[in-house]
Each structure stands twice: as structure tokens, then as C-alpha cells.
Coordinates of C-alpha atoms in Angstrom, one line a residue:
X1 CA 0.1 0.2 0.0
X2 CA 1.1 3.3 -0.8
X3 CA 1.3 6.5 1.8
X4 CA 1.9 9.9 0.7
X5 CA 2.3 12.2 3.5
X6 CA 3.0 16.0 2.6
X7 CA 4.3 18.1 5.4
X8 CA 1.6 20.9 3.2
X9 CA -1.0 20.3 1.6
X10 CA -1.7 22.1 -1.8
X11 CA -4.5 22.8 -3.9
X12 CA -3.6 22.3 -7.0
X13 CA -5.3 24.8 -8.4
X14 CA -3.0 27.5 -6.2
X15 CA -1.0 29.5 -8.9
X16 CA 3.0 29.0 -8.7
X17 CA 3.7 32.0 -8.0
X18 CA 1.8 32.4 -4.7
X19 CA 3.1 29.5 -3.2
X20 CA 6.3 28.2 -4.6
X21 CA 7.6 25.6 -1.5
X22 CA 4.8 23.1 -2.3
X23 CA 6.2 20.7 0.2
X24 CA 9.9 19.8 2.0
X25 CA 9.8 16.0 1.6
X26 CA 7.2 13.1 0.5
X27 CA 7.9 9.9 1.9
X28 CA 6.4 6.3 0.3
X29 CA 6.0 3.2 0.5
X30 CA 6.0 0.2 -1.6
X31 CA 6.1 -3.5 -0.5
X32 CA 7.9 -2.1 2.3
X33 CA 10.7 0.3 0.9
X34 CA 10.1 3.5 1.9
X35 CA 11.7 5.9 -0.8
X36 CA 12.6 9.9 0.1
X37 CA 11.7 12.1 -2.4
X38 CA 13.4 15.5 -1.9
X39 CA 11.9 18.0 -3.6
X40 CA 13.9 22.0 -3.0
X41 CA 13.4 24.7 -4.6
X42 CA 16.3 25.8 -5.3
X43 CA 18.6 22.5 -6.9
X44 CA 15.3 20.7 -8.0
X45 CA 13.6 22.5 -10.1
X46 CA 14.3 23.0 -14.2
X47 CA 13.4 25.6 -17.0
X48 CA 11.3 24.0 -19.5
X49 CA 13.9 24.8 -21.7
X50 CA 16.3 23.4 -20.0
X51 CA 14.1 19.9 -19.5
X52 CA 13.2 19.6 -23.5
X53 CA 16.7 19.7 -24.3
X54 CA 17.9 16.5 -21.5
X55 CA 14.5 14.8 -23.1
X56 CA 14.7 15.6 -26.6
X57 CA 18.5 14.3 -26.6
X58 CA 18.0 11.3 -24.8
X59 CA 19.7 12.6 -21.4
X60 CA 16.6 11.6 -19.8
X61 CA 15.6 8.0 -21.2
X62 CA 12.5 6.8 -21.8
X63 CA 13.7 3.1 -21.5
X64 CA 11.3 1.9 -19.1
X65 CA 9.9 -1.4 -20.4
X66 CA 6.6 -1.0 -18.3
X67 CA 6.1 2.9 -19.1
X68 CA 3.5 3.5 -21.8
X69 CA 3.6 5.1 -24.8
X70 CA 4.1 9.2 -25.4
X71 CA 0.6 8.8 -26.8
X72 CA -1.9 8.0 -24.2
X73 CA -2.6 11.7 -23.6
X74 CA -5.9 13.1 -26.3
X75 CA -5.0 16.4 -27.7
X76 CA -7.8 18.4 -25.2
X77 CA -5.3 17.5 -22.3
X78 CA -2.1 18.6 -24.0
X79 CA -3.7 22.0 -24.3
X80 CA -4.4 22.3 -20.8
X81 CA -1.5 21.7 -19.4
X82 CA -0.1 24.2 -21.7
X83 CA -2.1 26.8 -20.9
X84 CA -1.7 25.8 -16.8
X85 CA 2.2 26.4 -17.5
X86 CA 1.5 30.0 -19.7
X87 CA -1.0 30.9 -16.7
X88 CA 0.9 29.8 -14.1
X89 CA -0.5 27.2 -11.9
X90 CA 1.8 24.6 -10.7
X91 CA 2.5 21.2 -12.5
X92 CA 3.1 18.1 -10.7
X93 CA 6.8 16.7 -10.7
X94 CA 8.4 14.8 -13.3
X95 CA 10.5 11.7 -11.8
X96 CA 12.8 10.1 -12.7
X97 CA 14.8 6.6 -11.5
X98 CA 18.6 6.6 -12.7
X99 CA 17.7 9.0 -15.3
X100 CA 15.0 7.1 -16.7
X101 CA 11.8 8.5 -16.6
X102 CA 9.1 7.3 -14.2
X103 CA 6.3 9.9 -14.3
X104 CA 5.8 12.8 -16.5
X105 CA 6.4 11.3 -19.9
X106 CA 3.0 12.5 -21.1
X107 CA 4.0 16.2 -19.7
X108 CA 7.2 15.9 -21.0
X109 CA 5.7 15.1 -24.7
X110 CA 2.9 17.6 -24.5
X111 CA 5.7 20.4 -24.0
X112 CA 7.7 19.4 -26.6
X113 CA 4.7 19.1 -29.5
X114 CA 3.8 22.4 -28.6
X115 CA 7.4 23.3 -28.5
X116 CA 7.7 22.6 -31.9
X117 CA 4.7 23.8 -33.5
X118 CA 2.3 20.4 -33.3
X119 CA -0.7 22.1 -32.0
X120 CA -1.9 25.0 -31.3
X121 CA -3.5 26.4 -27.8
X122 CA -6.9 29.1 -27.4
X123 CA -5.0 31.7 -26.3
X124 CA -5.3 35.6 -25.7
X125 CA -2.8 37.5 -26.2
X126 CA -1.2 40.9 -27.3
X127 CA -0.8 39.6 -30.7
X128 CA -3.9 37.4 -30.3
X129 CA -7.4 37.9 -29.4
X130 CA -9.7 34.4 -29.2
X131 CA -7.4 32.8 -31.6
X132 CA -6.1 29.5 -32.0
X133 CA -2.0 30.1 -31.7
X134 CA 1.1 27.6 -31.8
X135 CA 4.7 28.5 -30.2
X136 CA 5.8 30.2 -32.8
X137 CA 2.7 32.0 -32.8
X138 CA 2.7 33.6 -29.4
X139 CA 4.3 36.9 -28.5
X140 CA 7.8 37.0 -26.8
X141 CA 6.9 37.5 -23.9
X142 CA 4.6 34.5 -23.5
X143 CA 7.3 32.4 -25.4
X144 CA 9.8 33.7 -22.7
X145 CA 6.7 32.7 -20.0
X146 CA 7.0 29.2 -21.2
X147 CA 10.2 28.2 -22.0
X148 CA 11.2 29.8 -18.5
X149 CA 8.3 28.1 -16.6
X150 CA 10.3 25.5 -13.4
X151 CA 9.4 22.1 -13.2
X152 CA 10.2 20.2 -10.6
X153 CA 12.2 17.2 -11.1
X154 CA 13.3 14.4 -8.2
X155 CA 15.1 11.5 -9.1
X156 CA 13.4 8.7 -7.0
X157 CA 16.2 6.8 -4.9
X158 CA 15.3 4.4 -2.0
X159 CA 16.2 6.2 1.4
X160 CA 19.9 4.7 1.8
X161 CA 20.5 6.8 -1.6
X162 CA 20.5 3.0 -3.6
X163 CA 18.6 2.9 -6.9
X164 CA 15.1 1.4 -7.1
X165 CA 15.0 -2.4 -8.7
X166 CA 12.6 -3.1 -10.9
X167 CA 10.1 -5.1 -9.1
X168 CA 9.4 -1.1 -6.8
X169 CA 9.6 0.7 -10.2
X170 CA 6.6 -1.4 -11.5
X171 CA 4.6 -0.8 -8.5
X172 CA 5.5 2.5 -8.0
X173 CA 4.6 3.5 -11.3
X174 CA 0.9 1.7 -11.5
X175 CA 0.2 3.4 -8.2
X176 CA 1.1 6.7 -8.9
X177 CA -0.8 6.4 -12.0
X178 CA -3.8 5.1 -10.2
X179 CA -4.9 9.2 -9.7
X180 CA -3.8 10.3 -13.0
X181 CA -5.0 8.4 -16.5
X182 CA -6.0 5.6 -15.4
X183 CA -3.6 2.7 -16.8
X184 CA -5.8 0.7 -19.3
X185 CA -5.9 -3.2 -18.2
X186 CA -3.4 -3.6 -21.3
X187 CA -1.6 -1.4 -19.4
X188 CA -1.6 -2.8 -16.3
X189 CA -0.6 -6.0 -17.5
X190 CA 1.8 -5.0 -19.4
X191 CA 3.2 -3.6 -16.2
X192 CA 3.7 -6.8 -14.5
X193 CA 5.2 -9.0 -16.6
X194 CA 8.6 -10.8 -16.8
X195 CA 10.6 -7.9 -17.7
X196 CA 11.8 -9.9 -20.9
X197 CA 8.4 -11.1 -21.9
X198 CA 7.0 -7.8 -22.2
X199 CA 9.9 -6.3 -24.7
X200 CA 9.5 -9.7 -26.7
X201 CA 5.5 -8.6 -27.1
X202 CA 6.2 -4.9 -28.0
X203 CA 9.2 -6.1 -30.2
X204 CA 6.4 -8.4 -32.3
X205 CA 3.4 -5.7 -31.2
X206 CA 5.7 -2.6 -32.7
X207 CA 6.1 -4.2 -36.8
X208 CA 5.0 -2.4 -39.2
X209 CA 3.0 -4.8 -40.5
X210 CA 1.3 -5.3 -37.9
X211 CA 0.2 -1.8 -38.2
X212 CA -1.1 -1.7 -41.4
X213 CA -2.6 -4.9 -40.8
X214 CA -5.0 -3.1 -38.6
X215 CA -5.2 0.3 -40.8
X216 CA -3.1 2.1 -38.9
X217 CA -6.0 2.6 -36.9
X218 CA -4.4 1.7 -33.0
X219 CA -0.6 1.7 -33.6
X220 CA -0.4 -0.2 -30.3
X221 CA -1.9 3.0 -28.6
X222 CA -1.7 2.0 -25.0
X223 CA -0.6 -1.5 -25.7
X224 CA -3.5 -2.7 -27.5
X225 CA -1.5 -4.8 -29.4
X226 CA 0.6 -6.3 -27.0
X227 CA -2.1 -7.4 -24.9
X228 CA -3.8 -8.5 -28.3
X229 CA -0.1 -10.3 -28.8
X230 CA -0.2 -11.7 -25.4
X231 CA -3.7 -13.6 -25.4
X232 CA -3.1 -14.8 -28.9
X233 CA -0.2 -16.4 -27.5
X234 CA -1.5 -17.4 -24.4
X235 CA -4.1 -19.2 -26.3
X236 CA -1.9 -21.6 -27.8
X237 CA 0.4 -22.3 -24.8
X238 CA -3.4 -23.4 -24.0
X239 CA -4.1 -25.8 -27.3
X240 CA -0.3 -27.2 -27.2
X241 CA -1.0 -28.1 -23.8
X242 CA -4.3 -29.4 -23.8
X243 CA -5.2 -27.3 -20.9
X244 CA -8.6 -25.7 -22.1
X245 CA -11.2 -25.6 -20.0
X246 CA -14.6 -23.6 -19.8
X247 CA -13.1 -20.7 -18.4
X248 CA -12.6 -17.2 -19.6
X249 CA -9.3 -17.4 -21.6
X250 CA -8.6 -13.7 -20.3
X251 CA -8.1 -14.7 -16.7
X252 CA -5.4 -16.9 -18.3
X253 CA -2.8 -13.9 -19.7
X254 CA -1.8 -12.2 -16.3
X255 CA -0.2 -15.7 -15.0
X256 CA 1.5 -16.3 -18.2
X257 CA 3.0 -12.6 -18.9
X258 CA 4.2 -13.6 -15.1
X259 CA 6.3 -16.6 -16.1
X260 CA 9.9 -16.2 -16.9
X261 CA 11.2 -16.5 -20.9
X262 CA 12.1 -19.7 -21.6
X263 CA 13.7 -21.3 -25.3
X264 CA 10.4 -22.0 -27.0
X265 CA 9.4 -18.3 -26.0
X266 CA 11.8 -17.0 -27.8
X267 CA 11.2 -19.6 -30.7
X268 CA 7.8 -18.5 -30.4
X269 CA 8.7 -14.4 -31.3
X270 CA 10.7 -15.6 -34.5
X271 CA 7.6 -17.7 -35.4
X272 CA 5.2 -14.4 -34.6
X273 CA 7.0 -12.0 -36.3
X274 CA 7.2 -14.7 -39.8
X275 CA 3.3 -15.3 -39.5
X276 CA 2.5 -11.6 -39.0
X277 CA 4.3 -10.8 -42.1
X278 CA 2.8 -13.4 -43.5
X279 CA -1.1 -12.8 -42.4
X280 CA -0.1 -9.3 -44.1
X281 CA 1.0 -10.5 -47.9
X282 CA -2.0 -12.4 -47.7
X283 CA -4.6 -9.4 -46.6
X284 CA -2.9 -6.4 -47.0
X285 CA -4.1 -3.1 -45.9
X286 CA -7.7 -3.6 -46.2
X287 CA -8.2 -7.5 -45.9
X288 CA -9.2 -7.4 -42.2
X289 CA -12.0 -4.9 -40.8
X290 CA -10.9 -2.7 -38.4
X291 CA -14.2 -2.5 -36.6
X292 CA -13.1 -6.8 -36.1
X293 CA -9.4 -6.3 -36.2
X294 CA -9.0 -8.5 -33.0
X295 CA -11.4 -11.4 -33.4
X296 CA -10.5 -12.3 -36.9
X297 CA -6.2 -11.6 -36.0
X298 CA -6.6 -13.9 -33.1
X299 CA -8.2 -16.6 -35.0
X300 CA -6.6 -16.3 -38.1
X301 CA -3.0 -16.0 -36.3
X302 CA -3.3 -18.9 -33.9
X303 CA -4.4 -21.2 -36.9
X304 CA -1.3 -19.5 -39.0
X305 CA 0.7 -20.2 -35.5
X306 CA -0.5 -24.5 -35.0
X307 CA 0.1 -24.7 -39.1
X308 CA 3.9 -22.9 -39.1
X309 CA 4.9 -25.2 -41.7
X310 CA 1.9 -24.5 -44.2
X311 CA 2.7 -20.5 -44.3
X312 CA 4.2 -20.9 -47.5
X313 CA 1.5 -23.1 -48.6
X314 CA -1.6 -20.1 -47.5
X315 CA 1.3 -17.2 -49.0
X316 CA 1.0 -19.2 -52.1
X317 CA -2.6 -19.4 -51.9
X318 CA -2.9 -15.9 -50.9
X319 CA -6.1 -14.8 -53.5
X320 CA -8.2 -17.8 -52.2
X321 CA -7.3 -17.3 -48.2
X322 CA -8.5 -13.6 -48.4
X323 CA -11.7 -14.4 -50.3
X324 CA -12.6 -17.8 -48.1
X325 CA -12.1 -15.7 -45.1
X326 CA -13.8 -12.8 -46.2
X327 CA -16.9 -14.7 -48.4
X328 CA -17.3 -17.8 -45.9
X329 CA -15.5 -17.1 -42.3
X330 CA -15.9 -13.2 -41.3
X331 CA -19.7 -12.8 -40.2
X332 CA -19.4 -16.1 -38.0
X333 CA -16.3 -15.2 -36.2
X334 CA -18.3 -11.8 -35.7
X335 CA -20.7 -13.6 -34.5
X336 CA -18.7 -15.3 -32.0
X337 CA -16.5 -12.7 -30.9
X338 CA -14.6 -11.8 -28.0
X339 CA -14.7 -8.9 -25.4
X340 CA -19.0 -9.3 -25.8
X341 CA -18.6 -11.4 -21.8
X342 CA -17.3 -14.7 -20.0
X343 CA -19.3 -16.7 -22.7
X344 CA -17.5 -15.0 -25.6
X345 CA -13.8 -14.8 -24.2
X346 CA -14.7 -18.5 -22.7
X347 CA -12.3 -21.0 -23.8
X348 CA -15.2 -23.3 -25.8
X349 CA -15.8 -20.0 -27.1
X350 CA -12.3 -19.7 -28.3
X351 CA -11.7 -23.1 -29.5
X352 CA -15.0 -22.7 -31.7
X353 CA -13.5 -19.8 -33.9
X354 CA -10.3 -20.8 -34.1
X355 CA -11.7 -24.2 -35.6
X356 CA -13.5 -22.0 -38.5
X357 CA -10.5 -21.0 -39.8
X358 CA -9.4 -24.1 -39.4
X359 CA -11.4 -25.8 -41.1
X360 CA -11.4 -22.9 -43.9
X361 CA -8.0 -23.5 -44.8
X362 CA -7.9 -27.4 -44.3
X363 CA -7.3 -27.3 -48.3
X364 CA -3.9 -24.9 -48.1
X365 CA -2.2 -26.7 -45.0
X366 CA 0.4 -28.7 -46.3
X367 CA 0.4 -32.5 -45.8
X368 CA 2.5 -33.5 -42.2
X369 CA 3.5 -36.7 -44.4
X370 CA 6.4 -34.8 -46.6
X371 CA 8.3 -38.2 -48.3
X372 CA 7.3 -41.4 -50.2
X373 CA 7.6 -44.5 -48.4
X374 CA 9.3 -47.2 -50.4
X375 CA 6.6 -49.4 -50.7
X376 CA 4.4 -46.2 -52.1
X377 CA 7.7 -45.7 -54.2
X378 CA 7.9 -49.0 -55.4
X379 CA 3.7 -48.8 -56.7
X380 CA 4.5 -45.7 -58.7
X381 CA 7.7 -46.6 -60.2
X382 CA 5.3 -49.9 -61.8
X383 CA 2.3 -47.9 -62.3
X384 CA 4.5 -45.7 -64.5
X385 CA 6.4 -48.9 -66.5
X386 CA 2.2 -50.4 -66.9
X387 CA 1.2 -47.5 -68.7
X388 CA 4.1 -47.5 -70.9
X389 CA 4.2 -48.5 -74.2
X390 CA 7.3 -49.9 -74.5
X391 CA 7.3 -50.9 -70.4
X392 CA 9.9 -48.2 -70.0
X393 CA 10.4 -45.4 -67.7
X394 CA 11.0 -41.8 -68.3
X395 CA 11.8 -38.5 -66.4
X396 CA 8.7 -36.3 -66.8
X397 CA 10.3 -33.5 -67.6
X398 CA 13.6 -34.0 -69.6
X399 CA 12.3 -37.8 -71.6
X400 CA 15.6 -39.5 -70.3
X401 CA 15.3 -43.1 -69.0
X402 CA 15.3 -44.2 -65.5
X403 CA 16.4 -47.8 -65.5
X404 CA 15.4 -49.0 -61.6
X405 CA 13.5 -47.7 -58.9
X406 CA 16.3 -47.3 -57.1
X407 CA 16.9 -44.4 -59.5
X408 CA 14.5 -42.4 -59.3
X409 CA 13.0 -39.2 -57.6
X410 CA 9.5 -39.5 -56.6
X411 CA 8.1 -35.7 -56.8
X412 CA 5.6 -33.5 -56.0
X413 CA 3.6 -31.7 -59.0
X414 CA 2.2 -29.4 -56.6
X415 CA 5.0 -28.7 -54.1
X416 CA 5.3 -29.8 -50.4
X417 CA 5.6 -26.3 -49.0
X418 CA 2.8 -24.6 -50.9
X419 CA 0.0 -27.7 -49.6
X420 CA 0.9 -30.3 -52.8
X421 CA -0.5 -34.1 -50.7
X422 CA 2.4 -37.1 -50.6
X423 CA -0.3 -39.0 -53.0
X424 CA 0.0 -41.0 -56.1
X425 CA -2.2 -38.5 -57.5
X426 CA 0.1 -35.4 -57.2
X427 CA 3.5 -37.7 -57.4
X428 CA 5.8 -37.7 -61.4
X429 CA 9.1 -39.3 -61.7
X430 CA 11.8 -36.9 -62.1
X431 CA 15.7 -37.4 -62.7
X432 CA 18.0 -36.5 -59.9
X433 CA 18.9 -33.9 -61.9
X434 CA 15.8 -32.4 -63.0
X435 CA 14.8 -32.9 -59.4
X436 CA 17.4 -30.7 -58.2
X437 CA 16.8 -27.8 -60.6
X438 CA 12.7 -28.3 -59.4
X439 CA 13.5 -27.1 -56.1
X440 CA 10.5 -26.1 -54.4
X441 CA 8.8 -24.7 -57.4

């Protein structure tokens, strides 16, 4: 439980010029660790011009994996902050830990964007009456007022002067954000995830192909795509371990996120990237409607993962697959889509959606059996010999005679990697040279 003790109570609407010494110290206890923040007027304030220089030159870093992205604030909130600065209202302190931004990323981003003329605010000044102005359009006095405003900056450490460990940083982050813009459920989950697993998921979620698949509507805003990837991988683990029940899949995501990384998890990360790129090559920018993106992505992604060896086959049949999904499967998925309550997020409904896609793509799945057996080779040889007018067997491609059933290659007419089945109907006899030159064409 976090406890905050102010030595002086402060009305946040009190103008900064009326009460500069807001408080001398704040004491916080997090998981039994006492953290002392000393905020002194003289040596812990920085002008906005100095703060932005430190932020933009990466002296103050944004490397904490649990930190949300810099786009959580809406434009309205950013404008309110700028007006508060120009009107000299109190702004909460920027909190750092070992030069990493622990709290204040949204404020710093809003200040930077305004300074760089990325949005305007409604502002009355000598030069502008009831007008929307950018930073460059402010009067010289207002520009100076903005750049010279002093922000409190605190380097958060343990009371013995040591740096916070990761678990304390994460707990601190969650607690202080409970009373600002609330952390979304996705942000909370990613904040408590195993650090390596969190970084792995964010790396996948930020793939350009995923942003394009989603029509750039979300761009992993507030970890929405990260949560989706975590959900998919939780489902896959349940399927692989045959541990599906009737429970809500959402309750299984947090335990999975907290588990340490394994070699299999790292392997899964590389597979995920290939799958997303394959999905984009098939569905492109407009193949998955943004309104139903999550439910369609989850089901298709899971099937692609479970039939990873069939990716080349799926890509070779991209036009057919896109048509089948949009014409035959999409509406069924929408009818059973996730997010409609525990019923639709139960394992049984998740499995039903996955089975819909799996059945639709069944004809494109690569046959698990890749090679013809010796008995099958012998049968292929004699079938070809009996069909021949002179009782001889020839290479189907170059026509060279093949004198022994030991010397030919039983080749897939439609390559195995493209969904070709290991059957007599999909087999042709090739000499060794022609088989090698064909490859997987």
C-alpha cells in the first residue's frame, strides 16, 4: 500500500507564484521499501527550456519497458497543460529513476510537441485575441514565460541512496498512475509482465506489418496490440498443453505474462514475426476490417501458428484464402466475437472460432507426411512402367530413361511447401538432375 504524506497541503489550482515551496518532502512506502523524495526549490527545479533539452537529447531516457507510450494523452489534455504553464499554475513533478522517466512522459511529450508547433491552443494575448496559436505565434513575452517556467524534477531513490529495483519501479508506476489518467487493463498487465517477455511482446506488436494490417488505427496505442499478442500466445500455450477448460481466457493471460522466458518462448517470438508478415502478404491493408480486427486476427494468427509449416502454402494461395475468409468465415467470427463477456471469451468459444478458420484453410495445410515410403515408390514405379507402351520409365521433365526404381525421385507435382499432398495423384517421376533443378517451384 502506498502512502503519501505532504508536509504542506497544496491546492493544485493555486498559482505557482503564490506558493512556490509546495512541500519539503514526500515519503512513500512501496512493498515495505521506504522511498524518500526531497523536493527543494533551489536545486530540484528546471526551466522548461532545460527540461526539453534533456528530454530531446535522450539524457532523460524512456527505456523503462513497462512505461506506456507517449501518446496516451488526448489533444484536449495537452492543451490544458500548456495553458496551465502560461497561466503559471502548479504542474506535478517529473519523476526520474536512474535518468529514466518514471512519471511525466505525457507531460514532457505535450510540452515538446507544443514547442515544435505540432498543435495549437486557444490563447488571448496582446498579439492574438481569442485565436488558436502555435508556439511560434505566441508573443515574445508568452514564449519566454513558457520556456522559463520551472518544473519540479525528482530523482527517485531508496532512502539509503540506492537505485530502485525493477519490481519497485513497476509498483511505483502503477500506484502513481492510479490517480492520473487511469492505466488501461492492457497497460496494467504489461506493467507486471516478466521484463524479457514484455520486451519480446512489444517488439512483435510494433512490427510495421501489424500496424498496416490494423489499418494503423491503433498503432499499439496503450498496449492494445501488445495485449492481443499476449492473448494469442496464451491461447496457443493452452492448445499445445491441451489445458483448455471452460474458463475465461482473459484470466490466464496474467499468469502467462509473469512466467519467465524459455527457449520455446524465444522461438515463438521469431515465429510470430514471420506469421504477421505472412498475414500481411495475404490480407494487405484492407483485408481485415478495423472494427473486427481483434477477433479475426486472433483466430487467423492462431491457426497460422499451429500450422506454421504451411505458411508458404498460404502465401501461394493468398487470393483464395482472402476470399474464403471474407466470404465464408468473417461473419461467423463476428457473431462469436470476443469481448462480449465471459461467455464469448470462454475457452469453448475461443476454440470454436479457431476451428472455423482451421476448417476453412484445411485444403491449404501442408501434409504432415513429406516423403513417399519405399513401398509407395515401388508402386509408383510399376504403375508408370505398366502405363508405358514399351515397358520403360522416363523422367517426366527431360525424358531421360530411368532404368531402376532405385534411381528415380518421387516428386510432388504441386510442391509440398505449397500445400501439395503426398499422394499418387500428386506424384511424378523425375531424374535426380531435374528434381534438383526444380526445387520447390
